[in-house]
Coordinates of C-alpha atoms and ligand atoms in Angstrom, one line a residue:
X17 CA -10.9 1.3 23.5
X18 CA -12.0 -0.5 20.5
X19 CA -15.5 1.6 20.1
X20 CA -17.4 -1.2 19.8
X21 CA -15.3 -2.8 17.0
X22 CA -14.2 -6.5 17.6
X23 CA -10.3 -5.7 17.2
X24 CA -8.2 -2.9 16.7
X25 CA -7.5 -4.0 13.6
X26 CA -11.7 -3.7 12.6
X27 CA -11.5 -0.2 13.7
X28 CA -8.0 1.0 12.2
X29 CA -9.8 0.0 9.0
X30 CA -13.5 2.1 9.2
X31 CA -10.7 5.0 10.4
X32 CA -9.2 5.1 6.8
X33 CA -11.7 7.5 5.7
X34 CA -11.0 10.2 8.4
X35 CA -7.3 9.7 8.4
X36 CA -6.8 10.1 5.5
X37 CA -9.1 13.4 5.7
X38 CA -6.4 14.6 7.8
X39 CA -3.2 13.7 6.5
X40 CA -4.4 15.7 3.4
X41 CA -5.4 19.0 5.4
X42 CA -3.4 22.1 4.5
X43 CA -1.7 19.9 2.3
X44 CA -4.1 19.7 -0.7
X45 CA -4.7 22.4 -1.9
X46 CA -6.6 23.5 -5.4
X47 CA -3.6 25.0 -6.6
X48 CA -1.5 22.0 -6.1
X49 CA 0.6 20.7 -3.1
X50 CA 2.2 22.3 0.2
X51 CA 4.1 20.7 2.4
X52 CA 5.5 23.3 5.3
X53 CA 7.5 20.7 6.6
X54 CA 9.2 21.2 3.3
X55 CA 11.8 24.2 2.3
X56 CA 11.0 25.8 -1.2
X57 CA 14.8 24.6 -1.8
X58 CA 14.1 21.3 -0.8
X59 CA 14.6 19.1 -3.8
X60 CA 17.4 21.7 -5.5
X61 CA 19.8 19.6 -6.9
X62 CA 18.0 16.1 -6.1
X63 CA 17.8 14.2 -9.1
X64 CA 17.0 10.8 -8.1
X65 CA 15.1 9.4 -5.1
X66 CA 15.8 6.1 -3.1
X67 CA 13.6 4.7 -0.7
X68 CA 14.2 2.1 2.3
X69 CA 11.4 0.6 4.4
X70 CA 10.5 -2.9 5.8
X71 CA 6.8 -4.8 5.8
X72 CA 4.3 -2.9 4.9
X73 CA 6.2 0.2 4.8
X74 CA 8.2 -1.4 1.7
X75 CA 4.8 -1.9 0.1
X76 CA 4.4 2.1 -0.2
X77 CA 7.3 2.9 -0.7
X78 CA 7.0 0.4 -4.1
X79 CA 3.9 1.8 -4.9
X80 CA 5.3 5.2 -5.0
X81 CA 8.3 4.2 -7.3
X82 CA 5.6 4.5 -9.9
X83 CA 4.5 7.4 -9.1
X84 CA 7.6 9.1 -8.6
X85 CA 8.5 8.4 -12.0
X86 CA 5.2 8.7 -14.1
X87 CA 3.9 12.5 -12.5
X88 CA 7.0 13.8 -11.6
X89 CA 9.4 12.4 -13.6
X90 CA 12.1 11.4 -11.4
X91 CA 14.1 9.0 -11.0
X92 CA 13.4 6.3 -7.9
X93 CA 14.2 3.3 -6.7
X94 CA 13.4 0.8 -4.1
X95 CA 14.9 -1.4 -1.5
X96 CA 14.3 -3.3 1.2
X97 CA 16.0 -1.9 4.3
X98 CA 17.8 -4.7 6.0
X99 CA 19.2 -5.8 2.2
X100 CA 20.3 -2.3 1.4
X101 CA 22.2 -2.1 4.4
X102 CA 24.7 -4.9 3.5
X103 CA 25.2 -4.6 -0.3
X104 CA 27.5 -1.7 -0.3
X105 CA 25.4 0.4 -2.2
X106 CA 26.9 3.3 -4.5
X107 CA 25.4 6.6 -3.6
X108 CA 25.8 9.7 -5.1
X109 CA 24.6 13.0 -3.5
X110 CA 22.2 13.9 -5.8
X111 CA 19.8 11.4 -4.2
X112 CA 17.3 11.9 -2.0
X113 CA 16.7 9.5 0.9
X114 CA 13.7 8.6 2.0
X115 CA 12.7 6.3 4.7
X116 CA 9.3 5.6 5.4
X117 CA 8.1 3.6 8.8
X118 CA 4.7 3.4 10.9
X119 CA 6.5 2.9 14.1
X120 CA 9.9 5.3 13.5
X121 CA 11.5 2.8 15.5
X122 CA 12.2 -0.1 13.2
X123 CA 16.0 -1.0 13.8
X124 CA 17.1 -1.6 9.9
X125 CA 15.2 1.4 8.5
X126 CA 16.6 3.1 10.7
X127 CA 20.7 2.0 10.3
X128 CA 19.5 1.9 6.7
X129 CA 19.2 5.9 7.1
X130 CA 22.3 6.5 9.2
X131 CA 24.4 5.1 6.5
X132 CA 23.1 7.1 3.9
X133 CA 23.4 10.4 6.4
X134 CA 27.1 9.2 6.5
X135 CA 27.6 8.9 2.8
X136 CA 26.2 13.0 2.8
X137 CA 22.7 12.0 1.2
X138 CA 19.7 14.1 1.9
X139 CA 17.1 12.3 3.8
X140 CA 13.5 12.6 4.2
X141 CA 11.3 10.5 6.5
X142 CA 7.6 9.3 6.0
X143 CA 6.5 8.9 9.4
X144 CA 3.4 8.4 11.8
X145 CA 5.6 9.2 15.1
X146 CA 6.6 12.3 15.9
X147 CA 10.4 12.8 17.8
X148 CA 10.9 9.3 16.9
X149 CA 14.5 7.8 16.1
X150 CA 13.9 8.1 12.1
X151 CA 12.0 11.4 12.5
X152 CA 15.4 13.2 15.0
X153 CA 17.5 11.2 12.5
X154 CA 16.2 12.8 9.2
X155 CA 16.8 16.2 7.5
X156 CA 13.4 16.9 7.1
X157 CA 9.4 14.7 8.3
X158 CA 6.7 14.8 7.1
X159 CA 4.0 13.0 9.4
X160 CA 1.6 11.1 8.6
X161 CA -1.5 11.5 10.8
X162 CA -3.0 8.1 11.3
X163 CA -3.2 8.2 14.7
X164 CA -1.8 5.3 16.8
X165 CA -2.0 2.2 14.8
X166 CA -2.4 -0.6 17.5
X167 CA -3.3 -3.7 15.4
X168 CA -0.4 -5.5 15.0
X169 CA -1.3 -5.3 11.3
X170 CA -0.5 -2.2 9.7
X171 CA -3.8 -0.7 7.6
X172 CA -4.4 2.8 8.1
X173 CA -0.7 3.8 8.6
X174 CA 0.0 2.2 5.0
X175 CA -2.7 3.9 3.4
X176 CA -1.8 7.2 4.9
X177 CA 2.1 6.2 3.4
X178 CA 0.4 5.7 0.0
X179 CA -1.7 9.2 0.0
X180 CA 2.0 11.1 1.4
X181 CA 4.0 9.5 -1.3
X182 CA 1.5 10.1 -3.7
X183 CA 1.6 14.0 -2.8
X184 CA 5.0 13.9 -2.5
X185 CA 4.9 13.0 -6.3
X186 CA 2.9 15.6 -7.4
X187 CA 5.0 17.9 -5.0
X188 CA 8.1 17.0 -6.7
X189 CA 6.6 17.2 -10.1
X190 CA 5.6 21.5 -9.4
X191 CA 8.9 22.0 -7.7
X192 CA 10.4 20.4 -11.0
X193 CA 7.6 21.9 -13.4
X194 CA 7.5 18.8 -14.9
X195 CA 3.7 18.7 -14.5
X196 CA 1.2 19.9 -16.7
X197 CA -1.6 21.8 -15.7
X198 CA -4.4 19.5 -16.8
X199 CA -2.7 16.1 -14.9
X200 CA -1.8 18.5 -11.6
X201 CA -5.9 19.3 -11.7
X202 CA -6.7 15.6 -12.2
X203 CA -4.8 14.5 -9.3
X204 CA -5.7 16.8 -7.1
X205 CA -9.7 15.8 -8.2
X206 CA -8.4 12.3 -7.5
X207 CA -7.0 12.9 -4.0
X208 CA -10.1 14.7 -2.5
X209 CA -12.4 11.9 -3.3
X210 CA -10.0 9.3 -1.9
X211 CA -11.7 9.7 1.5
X212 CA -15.1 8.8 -0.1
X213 CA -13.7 5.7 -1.7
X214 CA -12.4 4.7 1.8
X215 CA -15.7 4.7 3.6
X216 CA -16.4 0.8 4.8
X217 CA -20.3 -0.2 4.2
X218 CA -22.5 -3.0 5.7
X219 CA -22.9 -4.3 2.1
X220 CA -19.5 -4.8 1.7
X221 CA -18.3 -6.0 4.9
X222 CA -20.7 -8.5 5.1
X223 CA -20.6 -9.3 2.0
X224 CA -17.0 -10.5 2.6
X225 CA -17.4 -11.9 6.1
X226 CA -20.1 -14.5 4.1
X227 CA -17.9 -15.1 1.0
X228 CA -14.7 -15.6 2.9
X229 CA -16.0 -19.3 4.6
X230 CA -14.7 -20.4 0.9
X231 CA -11.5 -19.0 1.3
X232 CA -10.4 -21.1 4.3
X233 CA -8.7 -24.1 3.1
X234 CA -7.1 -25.0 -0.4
X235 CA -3.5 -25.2 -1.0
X236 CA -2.6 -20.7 -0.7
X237 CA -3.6 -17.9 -2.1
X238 CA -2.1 -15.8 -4.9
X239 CA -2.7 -11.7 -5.1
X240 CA -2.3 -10.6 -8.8
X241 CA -1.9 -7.5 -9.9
X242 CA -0.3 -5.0 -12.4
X243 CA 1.9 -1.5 -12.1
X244 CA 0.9 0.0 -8.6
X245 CA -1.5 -2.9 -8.2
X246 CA 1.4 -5.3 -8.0
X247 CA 2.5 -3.7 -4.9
X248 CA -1.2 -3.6 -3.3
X249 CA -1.0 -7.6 -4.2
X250 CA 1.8 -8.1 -2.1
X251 CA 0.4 -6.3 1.0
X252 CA -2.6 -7.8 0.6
X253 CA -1.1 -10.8 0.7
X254 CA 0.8 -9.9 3.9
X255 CA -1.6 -8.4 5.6
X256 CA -3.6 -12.3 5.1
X257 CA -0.9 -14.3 5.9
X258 CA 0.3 -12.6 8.8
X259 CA -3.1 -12.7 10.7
X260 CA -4.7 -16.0 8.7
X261 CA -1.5 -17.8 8.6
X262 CA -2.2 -19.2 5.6
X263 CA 0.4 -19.3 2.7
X264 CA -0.2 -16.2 0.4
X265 CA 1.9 -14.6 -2.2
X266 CA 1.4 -11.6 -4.1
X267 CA 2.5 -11.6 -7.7
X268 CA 3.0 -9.4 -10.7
X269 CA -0.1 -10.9 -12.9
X270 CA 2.3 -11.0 -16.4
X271 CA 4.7 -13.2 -13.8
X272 CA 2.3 -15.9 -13.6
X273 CA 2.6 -17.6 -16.9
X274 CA 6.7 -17.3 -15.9
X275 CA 6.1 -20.1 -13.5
X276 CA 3.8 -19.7 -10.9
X277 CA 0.4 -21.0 -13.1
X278 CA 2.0 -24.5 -12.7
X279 CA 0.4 -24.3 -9.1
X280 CA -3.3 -23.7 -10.8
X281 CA -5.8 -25.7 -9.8
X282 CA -9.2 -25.6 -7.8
X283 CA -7.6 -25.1 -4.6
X284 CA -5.6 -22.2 -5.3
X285 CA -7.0 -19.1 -4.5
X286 CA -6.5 -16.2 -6.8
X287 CA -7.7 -12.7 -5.5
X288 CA -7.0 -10.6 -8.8
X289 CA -7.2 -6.8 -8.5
X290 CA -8.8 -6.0 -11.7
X291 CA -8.9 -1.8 -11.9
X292 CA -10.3 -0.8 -15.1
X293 CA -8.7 2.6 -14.9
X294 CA -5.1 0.6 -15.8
X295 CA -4.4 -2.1 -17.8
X296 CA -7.7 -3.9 -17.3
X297 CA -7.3 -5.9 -20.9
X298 CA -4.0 -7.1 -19.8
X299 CA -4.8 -8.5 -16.3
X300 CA -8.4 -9.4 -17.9
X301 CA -6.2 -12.0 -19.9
X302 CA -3.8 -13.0 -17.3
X303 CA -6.6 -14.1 -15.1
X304 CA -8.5 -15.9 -17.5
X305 CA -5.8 -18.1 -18.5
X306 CA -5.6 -19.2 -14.4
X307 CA -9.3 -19.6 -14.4
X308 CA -8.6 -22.0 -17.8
X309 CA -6.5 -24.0 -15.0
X310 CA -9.1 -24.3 -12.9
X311 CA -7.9 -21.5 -10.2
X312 CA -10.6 -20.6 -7.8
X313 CA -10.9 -16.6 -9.3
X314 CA -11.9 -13.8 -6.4
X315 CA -12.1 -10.7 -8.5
X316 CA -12.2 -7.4 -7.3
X317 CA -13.2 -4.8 -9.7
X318 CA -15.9 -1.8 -10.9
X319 CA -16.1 -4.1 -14.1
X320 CA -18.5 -7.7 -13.9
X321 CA -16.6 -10.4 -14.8
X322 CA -17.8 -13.6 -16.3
X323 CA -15.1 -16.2 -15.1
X324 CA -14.8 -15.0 -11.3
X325 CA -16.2 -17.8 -9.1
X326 CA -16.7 -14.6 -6.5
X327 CA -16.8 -10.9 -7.5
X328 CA -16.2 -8.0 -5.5
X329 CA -17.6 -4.8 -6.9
X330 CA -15.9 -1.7 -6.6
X331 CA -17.2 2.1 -7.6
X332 CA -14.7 4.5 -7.6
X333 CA -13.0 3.4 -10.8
X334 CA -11.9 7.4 -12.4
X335 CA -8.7 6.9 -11.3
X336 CA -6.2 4.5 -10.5
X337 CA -5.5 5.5 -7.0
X338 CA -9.4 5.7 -6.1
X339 CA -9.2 2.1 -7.1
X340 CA -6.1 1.4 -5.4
X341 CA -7.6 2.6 -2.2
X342 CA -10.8 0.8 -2.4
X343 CA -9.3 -2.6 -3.5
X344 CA -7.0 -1.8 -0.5
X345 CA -9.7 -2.1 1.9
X346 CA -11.5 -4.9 0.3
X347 CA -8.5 -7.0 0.9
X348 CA -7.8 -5.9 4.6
X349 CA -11.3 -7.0 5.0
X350 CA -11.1 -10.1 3.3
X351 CA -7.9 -10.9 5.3
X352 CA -9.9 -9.8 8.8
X353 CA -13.0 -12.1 8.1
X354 CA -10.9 -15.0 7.2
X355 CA -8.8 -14.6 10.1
X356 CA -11.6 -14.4 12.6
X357 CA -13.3 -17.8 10.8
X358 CA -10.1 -19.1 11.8
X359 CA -10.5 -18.2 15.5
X360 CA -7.2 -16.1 15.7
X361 CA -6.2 -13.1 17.7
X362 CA -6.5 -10.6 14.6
X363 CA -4.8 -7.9 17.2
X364 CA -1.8 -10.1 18.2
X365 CA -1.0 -12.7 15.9
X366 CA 1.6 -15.4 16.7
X367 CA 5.6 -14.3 16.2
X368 CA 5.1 -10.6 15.4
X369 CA 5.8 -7.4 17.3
X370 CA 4.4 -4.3 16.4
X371 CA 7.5 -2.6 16.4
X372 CA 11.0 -4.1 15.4
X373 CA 13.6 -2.9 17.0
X374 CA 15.8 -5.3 16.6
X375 CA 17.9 -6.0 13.6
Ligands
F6R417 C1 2.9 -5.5 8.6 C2 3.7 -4.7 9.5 C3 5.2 -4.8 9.4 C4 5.8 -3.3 9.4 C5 7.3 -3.4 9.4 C6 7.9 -2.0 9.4 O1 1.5 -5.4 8.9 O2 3.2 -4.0 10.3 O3 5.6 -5.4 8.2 O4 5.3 -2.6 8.3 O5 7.8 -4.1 10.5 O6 7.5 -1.2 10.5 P1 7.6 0.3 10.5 O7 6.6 0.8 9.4 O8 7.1 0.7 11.9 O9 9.0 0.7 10.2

């Protein structure tokens, strides 16, 4: 039942808002954050946090490396599941585990957390499937409420990830009292109004349905972006070439000059994520010297900017994750409209399976 969307996909997206609604209820609270999946002892003698995921699961889970470390102050790193699984990693037991998957299925997240299990880790799952493999596998769940996602293309189950990592932060941080008053207020502001920043509208979806006829040939497509954007560059870039198969990287925007700007020129597509809430000087620069090389510039921002040859305009720029959330949907729109130009299935695009079960 696509409820008079086109594709499951379409309506996964306009479902952000109210998902994300949920997956906060009982959980966000003025006071800070509650989690009764979680036991008050929980994170006793966790010092460090590791996280293994695939796809777009990997994409939150790098998102929330940084905000692990900047509002609670712990340490965290991420890695990709079926890599982390043959490196012989060195693990010591005062690291949490966390696995985060849509499906709870995936095959190499999955091994990924039976090896840390058998090297007496702590483990934590991020999940939208309850009683699944990861879920039974892990010490403790927390779900996270999207409903079932059926596009093949994960949306709404990565931005619930994002908002249950980014609680988890602030979680971690009280538990830890590592976070002061005035920042716990500010983030809990922040979070409440994500739903609002969620909301599709006609202006902006057809907006992008008419601007992304440009966006259909060239040479690929490059998603810039800095800190937490960085990681929203790469999904976005995922999220188009899975169901546009068109080439598309995302990329740290300070990387470009490192290499990558030798590809510049008026058939390269650069959709730069330009948040004024976080570093917007620096990425400012970094895409004005690829529009000097004659990149084609799609900017996406709550700030005009002269050089963009098309400009998205955000509104909810008081905080970095409101931004985060609404560039998120601009870009899973963008990669919708250009995909349906194309005549493909957006639901079931060529090679993929929603679930990977194998290794
Ligand atoms: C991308 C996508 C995949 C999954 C990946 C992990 O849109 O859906 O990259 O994110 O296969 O799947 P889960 O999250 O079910 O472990």
């Amino acid at each position: 039942q696509k409820d008079g969307y086109r594709f499951f996909m379409e309506k996964e997206i306009y479902e952000q808002s109210r998902v994300m609604s949920e997956t906060m209820m009982g959980r966000v609270l003025d006071k800070g954050i509650e989690f009764e999946e979680l036991s008050n002892d929980f994170f006793n003698g966790i010092n460090a946090i590791k996280i293994c995921a695939c796809g777009t699961s990997y994409h939150s889970a790098l998102a929330a490396a940084y905000l692990f470390e900047r509002i609670a102050k712990i340490r965290c790193d991420v890695e990709i599941a079926s890599e982390f699984r043959y490196k012989e990693p060195l693990l010591t037991q005062d690291t949490l585990f966390i696995t985060i998957s849509q499906s709870g299925e995936t095959a190499d997240t999955l091994e990924a957390l039976k090896m840390a299990k058998g090297a007496g880790l702590k483990s934590l799952s991020i999940c939208n499937v309850d009683n699944s493999s990861i879920v039974r596998e892990s010490d403790a769940a927390i779900l996270t409420r999207a409903g079932i996602e059926k596009g093949v293309a994960s949306t709404k189950a990565f931005a619930t990830q994002t908002m249950v990592l980014w609680m988890l932060a602030l979680y971690v941080g009280q538990q830890k009292n590592s976070v002061p008053t005035e920042l716990l207020a500010r983030e809990i502001n922040a979070m409440l109004h994500t739903p609002k920043a969620l909301i599709v509208t006609d202006t902006l979806h057809t907006k992008l349905h008419r601007l992304s006829k440009r966006y259909l040939h060239g040479h690929g497509f490059f998603f810039i972006g800095r800190d937490i954007f960085y990681p929203l560059a790469l999904e976005g870039a995922l999220k188009l070439k899975e169901i546009s198969y068109l080439h598309a990287e995302g990329y740290p925007a300070g990387e470009m000059k490192h290499g990558p700007i030798a590809l510049a020129d008026s058939e390269l597509f650069t959709i730069a994520l330009m948040p004024k809430s976080m570093h917007y000087e620096k990425i400012k620069s970094n895409v004005e010297e690829l529009s000097a090389r004659d990149a084609t510039i799609c900017a996406i921002s709550s700030v005009p900017f002269d050089l963009a040859d098309d400009f998205i305009k955000t509104q909810y720029d008081s905080h970095p994750m409101l931004e985060f959330f609404e560039m998120m949907v601009v870009t899973q729109l963008l990669a919708l409209e250009i995909s349906v130009r194309l005549g493909n299935d957006v639901d079931m695009p060529r090679n993929l399976a929603k679930s990977v079960t194998v290794e």
